Amino acid sequence: MYYNTTNENGSLLKTNMKQATNQEQLTLAVFQTYPNDNLSAYDVWQFLIDNESINEQTPLTSIRRAITDLTNEGKIVKTNR
């Protein structure tokens, strides 16, 4: 999900919505690939950068947002680790 906190519209809004969806899908794929690992947002972010799935300029907060959304959707579970 994209949270339009900057009141964007038109093609820029569409681009950002698509990018947020892509980040969420990539984040979920990392958790599915390593289901027994306790991964932080930073771990996922670094993994995606190292594999050139996202640009190194991608904010860590975008991955945190993706993790929160995936957790709220019941697709991943937050542990105490």
PDB file of N, CA and C in Angstrom:
ATOM      1  N   MET A   1       0.842  -1.171   0.000  1.00  0.00           N
ATOM      2  CA  MET A   1       0.000   0.000   0.000  1.00  0.00           C
ATOM      3  C   MET A   1       0.889   1.237   0.000  1.00  0.00           C
ATOM      4  N   TYR A   2       0.444   2.237  -0.715  1.00  0.00           N
ATOM      5  CA  TYR A   2       1.172   3.494  -0.753  1.00  0.00           C
ATOM      6  C   TYR A   2       0.384   4.512   0.042  1.00  0.00           C
ATOM      7  N   TYR A   3       1.046   5.170   0.961  1.00  0.00           N
ATOM      8  CA  TYR A   3       0.422   6.204   1.779  1.00  0.00           C
ATOM      9  C   TYR A   3       0.815   7.558   1.193  1.00  0.00           C
ATOM     10  N   ASN A   4      -0.118   8.228   0.582  1.00  0.00           N
ATOM     11  CA  ASN A   4       0.148   9.461  -0.141  1.00  0.00           C
ATOM     12  C   ASN A   4       0.253  10.645   0.825  1.00  0.00           C
ATOM     13  N   THR A   5       1.318  10.676   1.588  1.00  0.00           N
ATOM     14  CA  THR A   5       1.514  11.721   2.594  1.00  0.00           C
ATOM     15  C   THR A   5       1.990  13.038   1.991  1.00  0.00           C
ATOM     16  N   THR A   6       2.381  13.016   0.735  1.00  0.00           N
ATOM     17  CA  THR A   6       2.860  14.229   0.068  1.00  0.00           C
ATOM     18  C   THR A   6       1.850  14.759  -0.938  1.00  0.00           C
ATOM     19  N   ASN A   7       0.644  14.201  -0.909  1.00  0.00           N
ATOM     20  CA  ASN A   7      -0.462  14.658  -1.774  1.00  0.00           C
ATOM     21  C   ASN A   7      -0.104  14.669  -3.253  1.00  0.00           C
ATOM     22  N   GLU A   8       0.532  13.606  -3.709  1.00  0.00           N
ATOM     23  CA  GLU A   8       0.884  13.496  -5.118  1.00  0.00           C
ATOM     24  C   GLU A   8      -0.343  13.101  -5.925  1.00  0.00           C
ATOM     25  N   ASN A   9      -0.279  13.348  -7.237  1.00  0.00           N
ATOM     26  CA  ASN A   9      -1.389  12.948  -8.097  1.00  0.00           C
ATOM     27  C   ASN A   9      -0.849  12.600  -9.480  1.00  0.00           C
ATOM     28  N   GLY A  10      -1.717  12.139 -10.322  1.00  0.00           N
ATOM     29  CA  GLY A  10      -1.353  11.829 -11.702  1.00  0.00           C
ATOM     30  C   GLY A  10      -0.358  10.698 -11.835  1.00  0.00           C
ATOM     31  N   SER A  11       0.540  10.858 -12.788  1.00  0.00           N
ATOM     32  CA  SER A  11       1.483   9.780 -13.100  1.00  0.00           C
ATOM     33  C   SER A  11       2.477   9.526 -11.969  1.00  0.00           C
ATOM     34  N   LEU A  12       2.843  10.556 -11.225  1.00  0.00           N
ATOM     35  CA  LEU A  12       3.759  10.364 -10.107  1.00  0.00           C
ATOM     36  C   LEU A  12       3.112   9.504  -9.024  1.00  0.00           C
ATOM     37  N   LEU A  13       1.848   9.739  -8.753  1.00  0.00           N
ATOM     38  CA  LEU A  13       1.124   8.925  -7.780  1.00  0.00           C
ATOM     39  C   LEU A  13       1.058   7.474  -8.248  1.00  0.00           C
ATOM     40  N   LYS A  14       0.756   7.260  -9.516  1.00  0.00           N
ATOM     41  CA  LYS A  14       0.699   5.899 -10.070  1.00  0.00           C
ATOM     42  C   LYS A  14       2.039   5.187  -9.953  1.00  0.00           C
ATOM     43  N   THR A  15       3.100   5.914 -10.274  1.00  0.00           N
ATOM     44  CA  THR A  15       4.451   5.347 -10.195  1.00  0.00           C
ATOM     45  C   THR A  15       4.789   4.955  -8.759  1.00  0.00           C
ATOM     46  N   ASN A  16       4.487   5.819  -7.820  1.00  0.00           N
ATOM     47  CA  ASN A  16       4.790   5.524  -6.420  1.00  0.00           C
ATOM     48  C   ASN A  16       3.948   4.367  -5.881  1.00  0.00           C
ATOM     49  N   MET A  17       2.717   4.268  -6.311  1.00  0.00           N
ATOM     50  CA  MET A  17       1.864   3.154  -5.888  1.00  0.00           C
ATOM     51  C   MET A  17       2.422   1.833  -6.423  1.00  0.00           C
ATOM     52  N   LYS A  18       2.846   1.843  -7.668  1.00  0.00           N
ATOM     53  CA  LYS A  18       3.424   0.644  -8.278  1.00  0.00           C
ATOM     54  C   LYS A  18       4.726   0.257  -7.576  1.00  0.00           C
ATOM     55  N   GLN A  19       5.541   1.237  -7.259  1.00  0.00           N
ATOM     56  CA  GLN A  19       6.805   0.986  -6.575  1.00  0.00           C
ATOM     57  C   GLN A  19       6.568   0.401  -5.179  1.00  0.00           C
ATOM     58  N   ALA A  20       5.574   0.914  -4.456  1.00  0.00           N
ATOM     59  CA  ALA A  20       5.263   0.393  -3.124  1.00  0.00           C
ATOM     60  C   ALA A  20       4.787  -1.055  -3.204  1.00  0.00           C
ATOM     61  N   THR A  21       3.986  -1.361  -4.207  1.00  0.00           N
ATOM     62  CA  THR A  21       3.518  -2.736  -4.396  1.00  0.00           C
ATOM     63  C   THR A  21       4.691  -3.651  -4.705  1.00  0.00           C
ATOM     64  N   ASN A  22       5.603  -3.208  -5.550  1.00  0.00           N
ATOM     65  CA  ASN A  22       6.778  -3.987  -5.892  1.00  0.00           C
ATOM     66  C   ASN A  22       7.650  -4.231  -4.654  1.00  0.00           C
ATOM     67  N   GLN A  23       7.854  -3.203  -3.849  1.00  0.00           N
ATOM     68  CA  GLN A  23       8.648  -3.349  -2.630  1.00  0.00           C
ATOM     69  C   GLN A  23       8.006  -4.367  -1.684  1.00  0.00           C
ATOM     70  N   GLU A  24       6.703  -4.344  -1.602  1.00  0.00           N
ATOM     71  CA  GLU A  24       5.999  -5.291  -0.744  1.00  0.00           C
ATOM     72  C   GLU A  24       6.178  -6.725  -1.255  1.00  0.00           C
ATOM     73  N   GLN A  25       6.067  -6.914  -2.555  1.00  0.00           N
ATOM     74  CA  GLN A  25       6.239  -8.246  -3.136  1.00  0.00           C
ATOM     75  C   GLN A  25       7.662  -8.756  -2.940  1.00  0.00           C
ATOM     76  N   LEU A  26       8.632  -7.882  -3.138  1.00  0.00           N
ATOM     77  CA  LEU A  26      10.033  -8.272  -2.937  1.00  0.00           C
ATOM     78  C   LEU A  26      10.308  -8.614  -1.474  1.00  0.00           C
ATOM     79  N   THR A  27       9.759  -7.826  -0.574  1.00  0.00           N
ATOM     80  CA  THR A  27       9.941  -8.067   0.861  1.00  0.00           C
ATOM     81  C   THR A  27       9.342  -9.403   1.250  1.00  0.00           C
ATOM     82  N   LEU A  28       8.147  -9.692   0.780  1.00  0.00           N
ATOM     83  CA  LEU A  28       7.513 -10.973   1.072  1.00  0.00           C
ATOM     84  C   LEU A  28       8.348 -12.118   0.522  1.00  0.00           C
ATOM     85  N   ALA A  29       8.895 -11.957  -0.660  1.00  0.00           N
ATOM     86  CA  ALA A  29       9.717 -13.008  -1.269  1.00  0.00           C
ATOM     87  C   ALA A  29      10.942 -13.324  -0.413  1.00  0.00           C
ATOM     88  N   VAL A  30      11.539 -12.304   0.185  1.00  0.00           N
ATOM     89  CA  VAL A  30      12.698 -12.548   1.055  1.00  0.00           C
ATOM     90  C   VAL A  30      12.278 -13.392   2.263  1.00  0.00           C
ATOM     91  N   PHE A  31      11.171 -13.028   2.888  1.00  0.00           N
ATOM     92  CA  PHE A  31      10.703 -13.801   4.052  1.00  0.00           C
ATOM     93  C   PHE A  31      10.313 -15.227   3.658  1.00  0.00           C
ATOM     94  N   GLN A  32       9.765 -15.396   2.468  1.00  0.00           N
ATOM     95  CA  GLN A  32       9.399 -16.734   2.010  1.00  0.00           C
ATOM     96  C   GLN A  32      10.641 -17.559   1.673  1.00  0.00           C
ATOM     97  N   THR A  33      11.678 -16.914   1.202  1.00  0.00           N
ATOM     98  CA  THR A  33      12.921 -17.606   0.873  1.00  0.00           C
ATOM     99  C   THR A  33      13.657 -18.060   2.123  1.00  0.00           C
ATOM    100  N   TYR A  34      13.545 -17.288   3.187  1.00  0.00           N
ATOM    101  CA  TYR A  34      14.235 -17.591   4.452  1.00  0.00           C
ATOM    102  C   TYR A  34      13.219 -17.664   5.596  1.00  0.00           C
ATOM    103  N   PRO A  35      12.319 -18.652   5.559  1.00  0.00           N
ATOM    104  CA  PRO A  35      11.228 -18.696   6.537  1.00  0.00           C
ATOM    105  C   PRO A  35      11.668 -18.945   7.981  1.00  0.00           C
ATOM    106  N   ASN A  36      12.828 -19.503   8.180  1.00  0.00           N
ATOM    107  CA  ASN A  36      13.274 -19.811   9.537  1.00  0.00           C
ATOM    108  C   ASN A  36      14.250 -18.788  10.095  1.00  0.00           C
ATOM    109  N   ASP A  37      14.541 -17.754   9.329  1.00  0.00           N
ATOM    110  CA  ASP A  37      15.458 -16.708   9.783  1.00  0.00           C
ATOM    111  C   ASP A  37      14.685 -15.570  10.431  1.00  0.00           C
ATOM    112  N   ASN A  38      15.275 -14.984  11.440  1.00  0.00           N
ATOM    113  CA  ASN A  38      14.705 -13.796  12.066  1.00  0.00           C
ATOM    114  C   ASN A  38      15.320 -12.584  11.382  1.00  0.00           C
ATOM    115  N   LEU A  39      14.557 -11.976  10.494  1.00  0.00           N
ATOM    116  CA  LEU A  39      15.076 -10.885   9.675  1.00  0.00           C
ATOM    117  C   LEU A  39      14.529  -9.547  10.145  1.00  0.00           C
ATOM    118  N   SER A  40      15.404  -8.585  10.253  1.00  0.00           N
ATOM    119  CA  SER A  40      14.982  -7.220  10.557  1.00  0.00           C
ATOM    120  C   SER A  40      14.706  -6.497   9.242  1.00  0.00           C
ATOM    121  N   ALA A  41      14.125  -5.326   9.349  1.00  0.00           N
ATOM    122  CA  ALA A  41      13.899  -4.510   8.157  1.00  0.00           C
ATOM    123  C   ALA A  41      15.223  -4.203   7.477  1.00  0.00           C
ATOM    124  N   TYR A  42      16.239  -3.933   8.272  1.00  0.00           N
ATOM    125  CA  TYR A  42      17.558  -3.650   7.712  1.00  0.00           C
ATOM    126  C   TYR A  42      18.098  -4.866   6.962  1.00  0.00           C
ATOM    127  N   ASP A  43      17.930  -6.060   7.521  1.00  0.00           N
ATOM    128  CA  ASP A  43      18.394  -7.281   6.853  1.00  0.00           C
ATOM    129  C   ASP A  43      17.743  -7.427   5.479  1.00  0.00           C
ATOM    130  N   VAL A  44      16.437  -7.208   5.422  1.00  0.00           N
ATOM    131  CA  VAL A  44      15.701  -7.335   4.160  1.00  0.00           C
ATOM    132  C   VAL A  44      16.172  -6.262   3.184  1.00  0.00           C
ATOM    133  N   TRP A  45      16.283  -5.040   3.647  1.00  0.00           N
ATOM    134  CA  TRP A  45      16.724  -3.918   2.824  1.00  0.00           C
ATOM    135  C   TRP A  45      18.099  -4.202   2.223  1.00  0.00           C
ATOM    136  N   GLN A  46      19.037  -4.645   3.065  1.00  0.00           N
ATOM    137  CA  GLN A  46      20.393  -4.925   2.603  1.00  0.00           C
ATOM    138  C   GLN A  46      20.408  -6.086   1.610  1.00  0.00           C
ATOM    139  N   PHE A  47      19.620  -7.123   1.879  1.00  0.00           N
ATOM    140  CA  PHE A  47      19.524  -8.270   0.977  1.00  0.00           C
ATOM    141  C   PHE A  47      19.033  -7.823  -0.403  1.00  0.00           C
ATOM    142  N   LEU A  48      18.004  -6.992  -0.423  1.00  0.00           N
ATOM    143  CA  LEU A  48      17.442  -6.531  -1.694  1.00  0.00           C
ATOM    144  C   LEU A  48      18.411  -5.631  -2.453  1.00  0.00           C
ATOM    145  N   ILE A  49      19.170  -4.832  -1.735  1.00  0.00           N
ATOM    146  CA  ILE A  49      20.191  -4.000  -2.386  1.00  0.00           C
ATOM    147  C   ILE A  49      21.306  -4.875  -2.931  1.00  0.00           C
ATOM    148  N   ASP A  50      21.786  -5.805  -2.120  1.00  0.00           N
ATOM    149  CA  ASP A  50      22.881  -6.686  -2.549  1.00  0.00           C
ATOM    150  C   ASP A  50      22.510  -7.493  -3.786  1.00  0.00           C
ATOM    151  N   ASN A  51      21.240  -7.840  -3.913  1.00  0.00           N
ATOM    152  CA  ASN A  51      20.776  -8.614  -5.064  1.00  0.00           C
ATOM    153  C   ASN A  51      20.251  -7.728  -6.193  1.00  0.00           C
ATOM    154  N   GLU A  52      20.472  -6.434  -6.049  1.00  0.00           N
ATOM    155  CA  GLU A  52      20.071  -5.454  -7.049  1.00  0.00           C
ATOM    156  C   GLU A  52      18.584  -5.512  -7.390  1.00  0.00           C
ATOM    157  N   SER A  53      17.777  -5.851  -6.366  1.00  0.00           N
ATOM    158  CA  SER A  53      16.327  -5.859  -6.534  1.00  0.00           C
ATOM    159  C   SER A  53      15.738  -4.477  -6.290  1.00  0.00           C
ATOM    160  N   ILE A  54      16.428  -3.690  -5.456  1.00  0.00           N
ATOM    161  CA  ILE A  54      16.037  -2.309  -5.226  1.00  0.00           C
ATOM    162  C   ILE A  54      17.287  -1.437  -5.336  1.00  0.00           C
ATOM    163  N   ASN A  55      17.057  -0.176  -5.556  1.00  0.00           N
ATOM    164  CA  ASN A  55      18.140   0.798  -5.634  1.00  0.00           C
ATOM    165  C   ASN A  55      18.648   1.102  -4.236  1.00  0.00           C
ATOM    166  N   GLU A  56      19.927   1.365  -4.109  1.00  0.00           N
ATOM    167  CA  GLU A  56      20.492   1.665  -2.789  1.00  0.00           C
ATOM    168  C   GLU A  56      19.948   2.968  -2.211  1.00  0.00           C
ATOM    169  N   GLN A  57      19.296   3.771  -3.024  1.00  0.00           N
ATOM    170  CA  GLN A  57      18.660   4.998  -2.548  1.00  0.00           C
ATOM    171  C   GLN A  57      17.259   4.752  -1.969  1.00  0.00           C
ATOM    172  N   THR A  58      16.778   3.524  -2.080  1.00  0.00           N
ATOM    173  CA  THR A  58      15.471   3.188  -1.519  1.00  0.00           C
ATOM    174  C   THR A  58      15.536   3.362  -0.005  1.00  0.00           C
ATOM    175  N   PRO A  59      14.621   4.141   0.557  1.00  0.00           N
ATOM    176  CA  PRO A  59      14.664   4.356   2.004  1.00  0.00           C
ATOM    177  C   PRO A  59      14.365   3.077   2.785  1.00  0.00           C
ATOM    178  N   LEU A  60      15.077   2.901   3.864  1.00  0.00           N
ATOM    179  CA  LEU A  60      14.814   1.772   4.766  1.00  0.00           C
ATOM    180  C   LEU A  60      13.367   1.813   5.249  1.00  0.00           C
ATOM    181  N   THR A  61      12.837   3.008   5.417  1.00  0.00           N
ATOM    182  CA  THR A  61      11.452   3.136   5.885  1.00  0.00           C
ATOM    183  C   THR A  61      10.453   2.533   4.897  1.00  0.00           C
ATOM    184  N   SER A  62      10.812   2.458   3.617  1.00  0.00           N
ATOM    185  CA  SER A  62       9.924   1.811   2.645  1.00  0.00           C
ATOM    186  C   SER A  62       9.815   0.322   2.921  1.00  0.00           C
ATOM    187  N   ILE A  63      10.918  -0.284   3.324  1.00  0.00           N
ATOM    188  CA  ILE A  63      10.893  -1.706   3.660  1.00  0.00           C
ATOM    189  C   ILE A  63      10.157  -1.907   4.983  1.00  0.00           C
ATOM    190  N   ARG A  64      10.345  -0.999   5.915  1.00  0.00           N
ATOM    191  CA  ARG A  64       9.592  -1.076   7.179  1.00  0.00           C
ATOM    192  C   ARG A  64       8.096  -0.989   6.926  1.00  0.00           C
ATOM    193  N   ARG A  65       7.699  -0.085   6.005  1.00  0.00           N
ATOM    194  CA  ARG A  65       6.288   0.031   5.655  1.00  0.00           C
ATOM    195  C   ARG A  65       5.777  -1.264   5.043  1.00  0.00           C
ATOM    196  N   ALA A  66       6.569  -1.844   4.174  1.00  0.00           N
ATOM    197  CA  ALA A  66       6.167  -3.102   3.540  1.00  0.00           C
ATOM    198  C   ALA A  66       6.001  -4.199   4.584  1.00  0.00           C
ATOM    199  N   ILE A  67       6.917  -4.277   5.536  1.00  0.00           N
ATOM    200  CA  ILE A  67       6.829  -5.293   6.595  1.00  0.00           C
ATOM    201  C   ILE A  67       5.591  -5.061   7.449  1.00  0.00           C
ATOM    202  N   THR A  68       5.312  -3.827   7.802  1.00  0.00           N
ATOM    203  CA  THR A  68       4.117  -3.518   8.595  1.00  0.00           C
ATOM    204  C   THR A  68       2.860  -3.901   7.838  1.00  0.00           C
ATOM    205  N   ASP A  69       2.796  -3.543   6.560  1.00  0.00           N
ATOM    206  CA  ASP A  69       1.615  -3.888   5.758  1.00  0.00           C
ATOM    207  C   ASP A  69       1.461  -5.394   5.626  1.00  0.00           C
ATOM    208  N   LEU A  70       2.554  -6.111   5.389  1.00  0.00           N
ATOM    209  CA  LEU A  70       2.492  -7.572   5.276  1.00  0.00           C
ATOM    210  C   LEU A  70       2.055  -8.209   6.594  1.00  0.00           C
ATOM    211  N   THR A  71       2.515  -7.658   7.695  1.00  0.00           N
ATOM    212  CA  THR A  71       2.107  -8.158   9.010  1.00  0.00           C
ATOM    213  C   THR A  71       0.619  -7.908   9.222  1.00  0.00           C
ATOM    214  N   ASN A  72       0.155  -6.707   8.908  1.00  0.00           N
ATOM    215  CA  ASN A  72      -1.265  -6.377   9.071  1.00  0.00           C
ATOM    216  C   ASN A  72      -2.158  -7.215   8.171  1.00  0.00           C
ATOM    217  N   GLU A  73      -1.627  -7.635   7.031  1.00  0.00           N
ATOM    218  CA  GLU A  73      -2.386  -8.481   6.099  1.00  0.00           C
ATOM    219  C   GLU A  73      -2.322  -9.955   6.485  1.00  0.00           C
ATOM    220  N   GLY A  74      -1.540 -10.284   7.512  1.00  0.00           N
ATOM    221  CA  GLY A  74      -1.413 -11.669   7.953  1.00  0.00           C
ATOM    222  C   GLY A  74      -0.506 -12.509   7.080  1.00  0.00           C
ATOM    223  N   LYS A  75       0.304 -11.891   6.260  1.00  0.00           N
ATOM    224  CA  LYS A  75       1.183 -12.634   5.355  1.00  0.00           C
ATOM    225  C   LYS A  75       2.504 -13.012   6.016  1.00  0.00           C
ATOM    226  N   ILE A  76       2.912 -12.241   7.013  1.00  0.00           N
ATOM    227  CA  ILE A  76       4.075 -12.589   7.825  1.00  0.00           C
ATOM    228  C   ILE A  76       3.706 -12.344   9.282  1.00  0.00           C
ATOM    229  N   VAL A  77       4.486 -12.939  10.174  1.00  0.00           N
ATOM    230  CA  VAL A  77       4.209 -12.830  11.601  1.00  0.00           C
ATOM    231  C   VAL A  77       5.409 -12.233  12.293  1.00  0.00           C
ATOM    232  N   LYS A  78       5.161 -11.229  13.085  1.00  0.00           N
ATOM    233  CA  LYS A  78       6.243 -10.621  13.859  1.00  0.00           C
ATOM    234  C   LYS A  78       6.517 -11.496  15.080  1.00  0.00           C
ATOM    235  N   THR A  79       7.788 -11.743  15.321  1.00  0.00           N
ATOM    236  CA  THR A  79       8.167 -12.538  16.498  1.00  0.00           C
ATOM    237  C   THR A  79       8.791 -11.609  17.537  1.00  0.00           C
ATOM    238  N   ASN A  80       9.129 -12.167  18.668  1.00  0.00           N
ATOM    239  CA  ASN A  80       9.764 -11.357  19.712  1.00  0.00           C
ATOM    240  C   ASN A  80      11.279 -11.269  19.494  1.00  0.00           C
ATOM    241  N   ARG A  81      11.763 -11.797  18.374  1.00  0.00           N
ATOM    242  CA  ARG A  81      13.195 -11.749  18.062  1.00  0.00           C
ATOM    243  C   ARG A  81      13.439 -10.692  17.039  1.00  0.00           C
TER     244      ARG A  81
END
